[in-house]
Short mmCIF file of C-alpha atoms in Angstrom, two decimals:
data_model
loop_
_atom_site.label_atom_id
_atom_site.label_comp_id
_atom_site.label_asym_id
_atom_site.label_seq_id
_atom_site.Cartn_x
_atom_site.Cartn_y
_atom_site.Cartn_z
CA MET T 1 0.17 0.28 0.06
CA LYS T 2 2.77 2.40 0.98
CA THR T 3 4.67 1.80 -2.79
CA ARG T 4 1.49 2.25 -4.38
CA ALA T 5 0.72 5.59 -2.70
CA ILE T 6 4.22 7.03 -3.56
CA THR T 7 3.76 5.57 -7.18
CA GLY T 8 0.42 6.96 -7.54
CA PHE T 9 1.84 10.56 -5.93
CA PHE T 10 4.68 11.04 -8.21
CA PHE T 11 2.02 9.99 -11.08
CA VAL T 12 -0.42 12.35 -10.20
CA ALA T 13 2.82 14.99 -9.69
CA VAL T 14 3.80 14.32 -13.33
CA VAL T 15 0.31 14.15 -14.94
CA LEU T 16 -0.52 17.69 -13.63
CA ALA T 17 2.60 19.05 -14.63
CA LEU T 18 2.35 17.60 -18.51
CA VAL T 19 -1.34 18.91 -18.24
CA LEU T 20 -1.00 22.54 -17.11
CA ILE T 21 2.62 23.66 -18.49
CA SER T 22 1.46 23.89 -22.14
CA SER T 23 -0.26 22.31 -24.99
CA ASN T 24 2.67 20.59 -26.09
CA THR T 25 3.36 19.00 -23.09
CA PHE T 26 -0.23 17.77 -22.87
CA THR T 27 0.10 16.25 -26.45
CA LEU T 28 3.30 14.47 -25.12
CA PHE T 29 0.99 13.18 -22.44
CA PHE T 30 -1.42 11.90 -24.64
CA ILE T 31 0.79 10.25 -26.99
CA LEU T 32 2.71 8.39 -24.40
CA ILE T 33 -0.38 7.34 -22.58
CA SER T 34 -1.74 6.08 -25.40
CA ALA T 35 1.51 3.92 -26.13
CA ILE T 36 1.96 2.89 -23.15
CA CYS T 37 -1.71 1.74 -22.22
CA SER T 38 -1.60 -0.24 -25.88
CA LEU T 39 1.45 -2.05 -25.12
CA GLU T 40 -0.09 -2.98 -21.50
CA PHE T 41 -3.22 -4.15 -23.35
CA TYR T 42 -1.15 -6.39 -26.06
CA LYS T 43 0.69 -7.80 -22.94
CA LEU T 44 -2.08 -8.50 -20.60
CA VAL T 45 -4.06 -10.53 -23.72
CA LYS T 46 -1.13 -12.14 -25.10
CA THR T 47 -0.88 -15.98 -24.73
CA GLU T 48 0.32 -18.82 -26.53
CA ASP T 49 -3.04 -18.96 -28.43
CA VAL T 50 -3.02 -15.11 -29.25
CA GLN T 51 -0.18 -13.09 -30.38
CA PRO T 52 -1.28 -9.68 -31.06
CA GLN T 53 0.94 -7.54 -33.42
CA ILE T 54 2.68 -5.26 -30.96
CA ILE T 55 4.85 -2.98 -33.73
CA THR T 56 1.91 -2.68 -35.98
CA GLY T 57 -0.55 -2.00 -33.55
CA LEU T 58 1.53 0.83 -32.26
CA LEU T 59 1.66 1.88 -35.90
CA LEU T 60 -1.95 1.85 -36.15
CA MET T 61 -1.88 3.90 -32.82
CA LEU T 62 0.41 6.64 -34.21
CA SER T 63 -1.49 6.72 -37.33
CA ILE T 64 -4.58 8.19 -35.14
CA THR T 65 -2.58 9.96 -32.31
CA LEU T 66 -0.40 11.93 -34.53
CA PRO T 67 -2.93 13.57 -37.41
CA LEU T 68 -5.15 14.27 -34.07
CA ALA T 69 -2.57 16.32 -32.57
CA ALA T 70 -1.27 17.94 -35.74
CA TYR T 71 -4.94 18.84 -36.13
CA PHE T 72 -5.37 20.70 -32.67
CA LEU T 73 -1.83 22.06 -32.86
CA ASN T 74 -1.17 23.36 -35.96
CA GLY T 75 -4.72 22.83 -37.90
CA ALA T 76 -3.76 20.12 -39.90
CA SER T 77 -6.79 18.79 -42.28
CA PHE T 78 -9.01 16.37 -40.13
CA SER T 79 -9.01 13.94 -43.09
CA ASN T 80 -5.60 13.28 -42.04
CA LEU T 81 -7.25 10.43 -39.58
CA LEU T 82 -8.10 8.53 -42.80
CA LEU T 83 -4.43 7.24 -42.72
CA SER T 84 -5.51 4.85 -40.09
CA VAL T 85 -7.20 2.94 -42.80
CA PRO T 86 -3.61 1.84 -44.46
CA PHE T 87 -2.64 0.78 -41.12
CA VAL T 88 -5.86 -1.48 -40.35
CA ILE T 89 -4.95 -3.27 -43.67
CA LEU T 90 -1.58 -3.48 -42.81
CA VAL T 91 -2.30 -5.62 -39.79
CA ILE T 92 -4.19 -8.00 -41.96
CA ILE T 93 -1.57 -8.16 -44.66
CA ALA T 94 0.89 -8.72 -41.78
CA GLU T 95 -0.67 -11.45 -40.23
CA LEU T 96 -0.65 -13.57 -43.79
CA TYR T 97 3.22 -13.98 -43.16
CA ARG T 98 2.97 -14.70 -39.67
CA LYS T 99 2.89 -18.56 -38.65
CA HIS T 100 0.33 -18.79 -35.83
CA LYS T 101 -2.58 -21.23 -35.68
CA ASN T 102 -5.00 -18.24 -34.74
CA PRO T 103 -4.84 -15.29 -37.09
CA PHE T 104 -8.01 -13.92 -36.71
CA HIS T 105 -7.62 -13.49 -33.25
CA ASN T 106 -4.25 -12.07 -33.55
CA ILE T 107 -5.90 -9.45 -35.82
CA ALA T 108 -8.95 -8.83 -33.82
CA TYR T 109 -7.10 -8.33 -30.29
CA THR T 110 -4.48 -5.96 -32.48
CA ILE T 111 -7.14 -3.68 -33.58
CA PHE T 112 -9.55 -3.93 -30.55
CA GLY T 113 -6.59 -2.98 -28.45
CA VAL T 114 -6.25 0.75 -30.10
CA ILE T 115 -10.25 0.85 -29.94
CA TYR T 116 -10.53 -0.04 -26.62
CA ALA T 117 -6.93 1.72 -25.00
CA VAL T 118 -6.72 4.95 -27.34
CA VAL T 119 -9.64 6.17 -29.07
CA PRO T 120 -11.39 7.22 -25.93
CA PHE T 121 -8.52 9.06 -24.88
CA CYS T 122 -8.44 10.70 -27.80
CA PHE T 123 -11.67 12.29 -26.53
CA PHE T 124 -9.99 13.19 -23.28
CA TYR T 125 -7.42 14.98 -25.88
CA ALA T 126 -9.68 16.99 -27.75
CA MET T 127 -11.67 17.81 -24.66
CA ALA T 128 -8.76 20.59 -23.96
CA TYR T 129 -9.52 22.06 -27.14
CA ARG T 130 -13.51 22.60 -26.72
CA ASP T 131 -13.20 26.44 -26.80
CA GLY T 132 -10.82 26.30 -29.76
CA GLN T 133 -7.77 26.80 -28.06
CA TYR T 134 -5.93 24.68 -25.85
CA SER T 135 -7.24 24.98 -22.09
CA SER T 136 -6.19 22.73 -19.11
CA HIS T 137 -9.32 23.65 -17.19
CA TYR T 138 -11.33 20.94 -18.88
CA PRO T 139 -8.76 17.88 -18.75
CA LEU T 140 -7.99 19.22 -15.29
CA ALA T 141 -11.28 19.30 -14.01
CA PHE T 142 -12.05 15.85 -15.29
CA LEU T 143 -8.96 14.37 -13.64
CA ILE T 144 -9.97 15.85 -10.36
CA MET T 145 -13.67 14.85 -10.30
CA LEU T 146 -12.26 11.16 -11.44
CA TRP T 147 -9.56 10.88 -8.63
CA SER T 148 -12.50 12.07 -6.17
CA SER T 149 -14.63 9.45 -7.51
CA ASP T 150 -12.03 7.04 -7.15
CA THR T 151 -11.40 8.07 -3.52
CA GLY T 152 -14.99 8.35 -2.44
CA ALA T 153 -15.49 4.78 -4.02
CA TYR T 154 -12.92 3.16 -2.22
CA LEU T 155 -13.67 5.07 1.01
CA PHE T 156 -16.98 4.52 1.40
CA GLY T 157 -16.60 0.71 -0.20
CA ILE T 158 -14.22 0.07 2.51
CA SER T 159 -16.48 1.14 5.34
CA LEU T 160 -19.88 0.82 4.26
CA GLY T 161 -19.52 -1.58 1.49
CA LYS T 162 -22.46 -4.44 1.86
CA HIS T 163 -24.37 -4.71 -1.37
CA ARG T 164 -22.09 -6.32 -4.36
CA LEU T 165 -22.68 -4.12 -7.77
CA PHE T 166 -21.24 -7.15 -10.09
CA GLU T 167 -19.52 -9.92 -7.77
CA ARG T 168 -19.68 -12.18 -10.92
CA HIS T 169 -17.06 -9.83 -12.57
CA SER T 170 -15.76 -7.91 -9.59
CA PRO T 171 -16.33 -9.15 -6.08
CA LYS T 172 -15.28 -5.99 -4.44
CA LYS T 173 -17.50 -3.30 -5.56
CA SER T 174 -20.28 -2.22 -4.39
CA TRP T 175 -23.36 0.08 -4.58
CA GLU T 176 -22.42 1.82 -1.53
CA GLY T 177 -18.85 2.53 -3.15
CA PHE T 178 -20.49 3.66 -6.29
CA ALA T 179 -22.70 5.97 -4.26
CA GLY T 180 -19.54 7.63 -2.23
CA GLY T 181 -17.85 8.00 -5.42
CA ILE T 182 -20.78 9.99 -7.16
CA ILE T 183 -21.13 12.02 -3.90
CA CYS T 184 -17.41 13.16 -3.95
CA SER T 185 -17.38 13.33 -7.70
CA MET T 186 -20.26 15.63 -7.46
CA LEU T 187 -18.23 17.68 -4.46
CA ALA T 188 -15.65 17.85 -6.47
CA ALA T 189 -17.75 19.37 -9.40
CA TYR T 190 -19.14 21.89 -6.92
CA ILE T 191 -15.59 23.21 -6.11
CA VAL T 192 -14.45 23.02 -9.60
CA ASN T 193 -17.39 25.32 -10.67
CA ILE T 194 -16.17 28.01 -8.37
CA TYR T 195 -12.98 28.34 -10.27
CA PHE T 196 -13.79 27.38 -13.71
CA THR T 197 -16.35 29.18 -14.91
CA GLY T 198 -16.43 27.87 -18.40
CA LEU T 199 -19.81 25.69 -17.95
CA PRO T 200 -22.84 26.07 -15.63
CA LEU T 201 -22.72 24.06 -12.00
CA ILE T 202 -25.81 21.82 -13.44
CA HIS T 203 -23.15 20.94 -16.14
CA TRP T 204 -20.01 19.95 -14.13
CA LEU T 205 -22.76 18.17 -11.71
CA ALA T 206 -23.95 16.07 -14.66
CA VAL T 207 -20.18 15.62 -15.94
CA ALA T 208 -19.61 13.86 -12.51
CA VAL T 209 -22.22 11.70 -12.91
CA ILE T 210 -20.94 10.60 -16.15
CA ILE T 211 -17.63 10.03 -15.15
CA VAL T 212 -18.66 7.91 -12.25
CA SER T 213 -20.96 5.95 -14.18
CA ALA T 214 -18.41 5.30 -17.09
CA GLY T 215 -15.30 4.81 -15.04
CA THR T 216 -17.32 2.00 -12.84
CA LEU T 217 -18.54 0.34 -16.37
CA GLY T 218 -15.06 0.51 -17.65
CA ASP T 219 -13.86 -0.74 -14.20
CA LEU T 220 -16.29 -3.90 -14.91
CA SER T 221 -15.14 -4.28 -18.28
CA GLU T 222 -11.43 -4.68 -17.46
CA SER T 223 -12.30 -6.99 -14.90
CA MET T 224 -14.40 -9.25 -17.16
CA LEU T 225 -11.73 -8.81 -19.76
CA LYS T 226 -9.01 -9.98 -17.15
CA ARG T 227 -11.42 -12.77 -16.16
CA SER T 228 -12.15 -13.73 -19.77
CA LEU T 229 -7.75 -14.34 -19.88
CA SER T 230 -7.41 -15.66 -16.74
CA THR T 231 -5.51 -12.75 -15.72
CA LYS T 232 -5.69 -11.55 -12.29
CA ASP T 233 -3.38 -8.18 -12.77
CA SER T 234 -2.94 -5.66 -14.79
CA GLY T 235 -1.47 -3.02 -12.38
CA SER T 236 1.53 -2.13 -14.38
#
């Protein structure tokens, strides 16, 4: 627990610094996290029967993240995102030259890894440019509400959790923890509204509820994925 706390502290510090310094550091953060999450996904699903294409998967990831970054930073054409299409085809072609017994499993996991780990993060990146130029307010507010949700869910779940949310996939999650996450996230939204006036309070509160609901669904989905692969941990 001590190691996790120390690691979490430095991770939060680095994330906040990259978000707050400039649009360039935020873009670096976006691309690095996309690459790390893709690699983590491929490591998670890799088995004797499933061998995702790591290199072509990363190239597919870059064919999405780099054009998106160029669009927001330099005003490049949004149609450059179509460059991802040839890389999807490349994944299929590359599998023709590999000698694995489950080629379509490899193709599916390679492409799904990008859809699962990278595409949602593209929306997080785009959030910073909601007003037409870079603003750290929206991603920062999102992170504050997300971290508040996780903290509330943990504290309420540990102290009050009795009714399991979805025991088949995640035996530790409870409805009490879910409610605690909403309470803490909405409290954070109220505080965010005092300093970030870009949205009315009702919108920040709605975003808080969406973050908690989507975050919980994401956790359950990851648990379902790990159980289907007989993998206990994806902590790295």
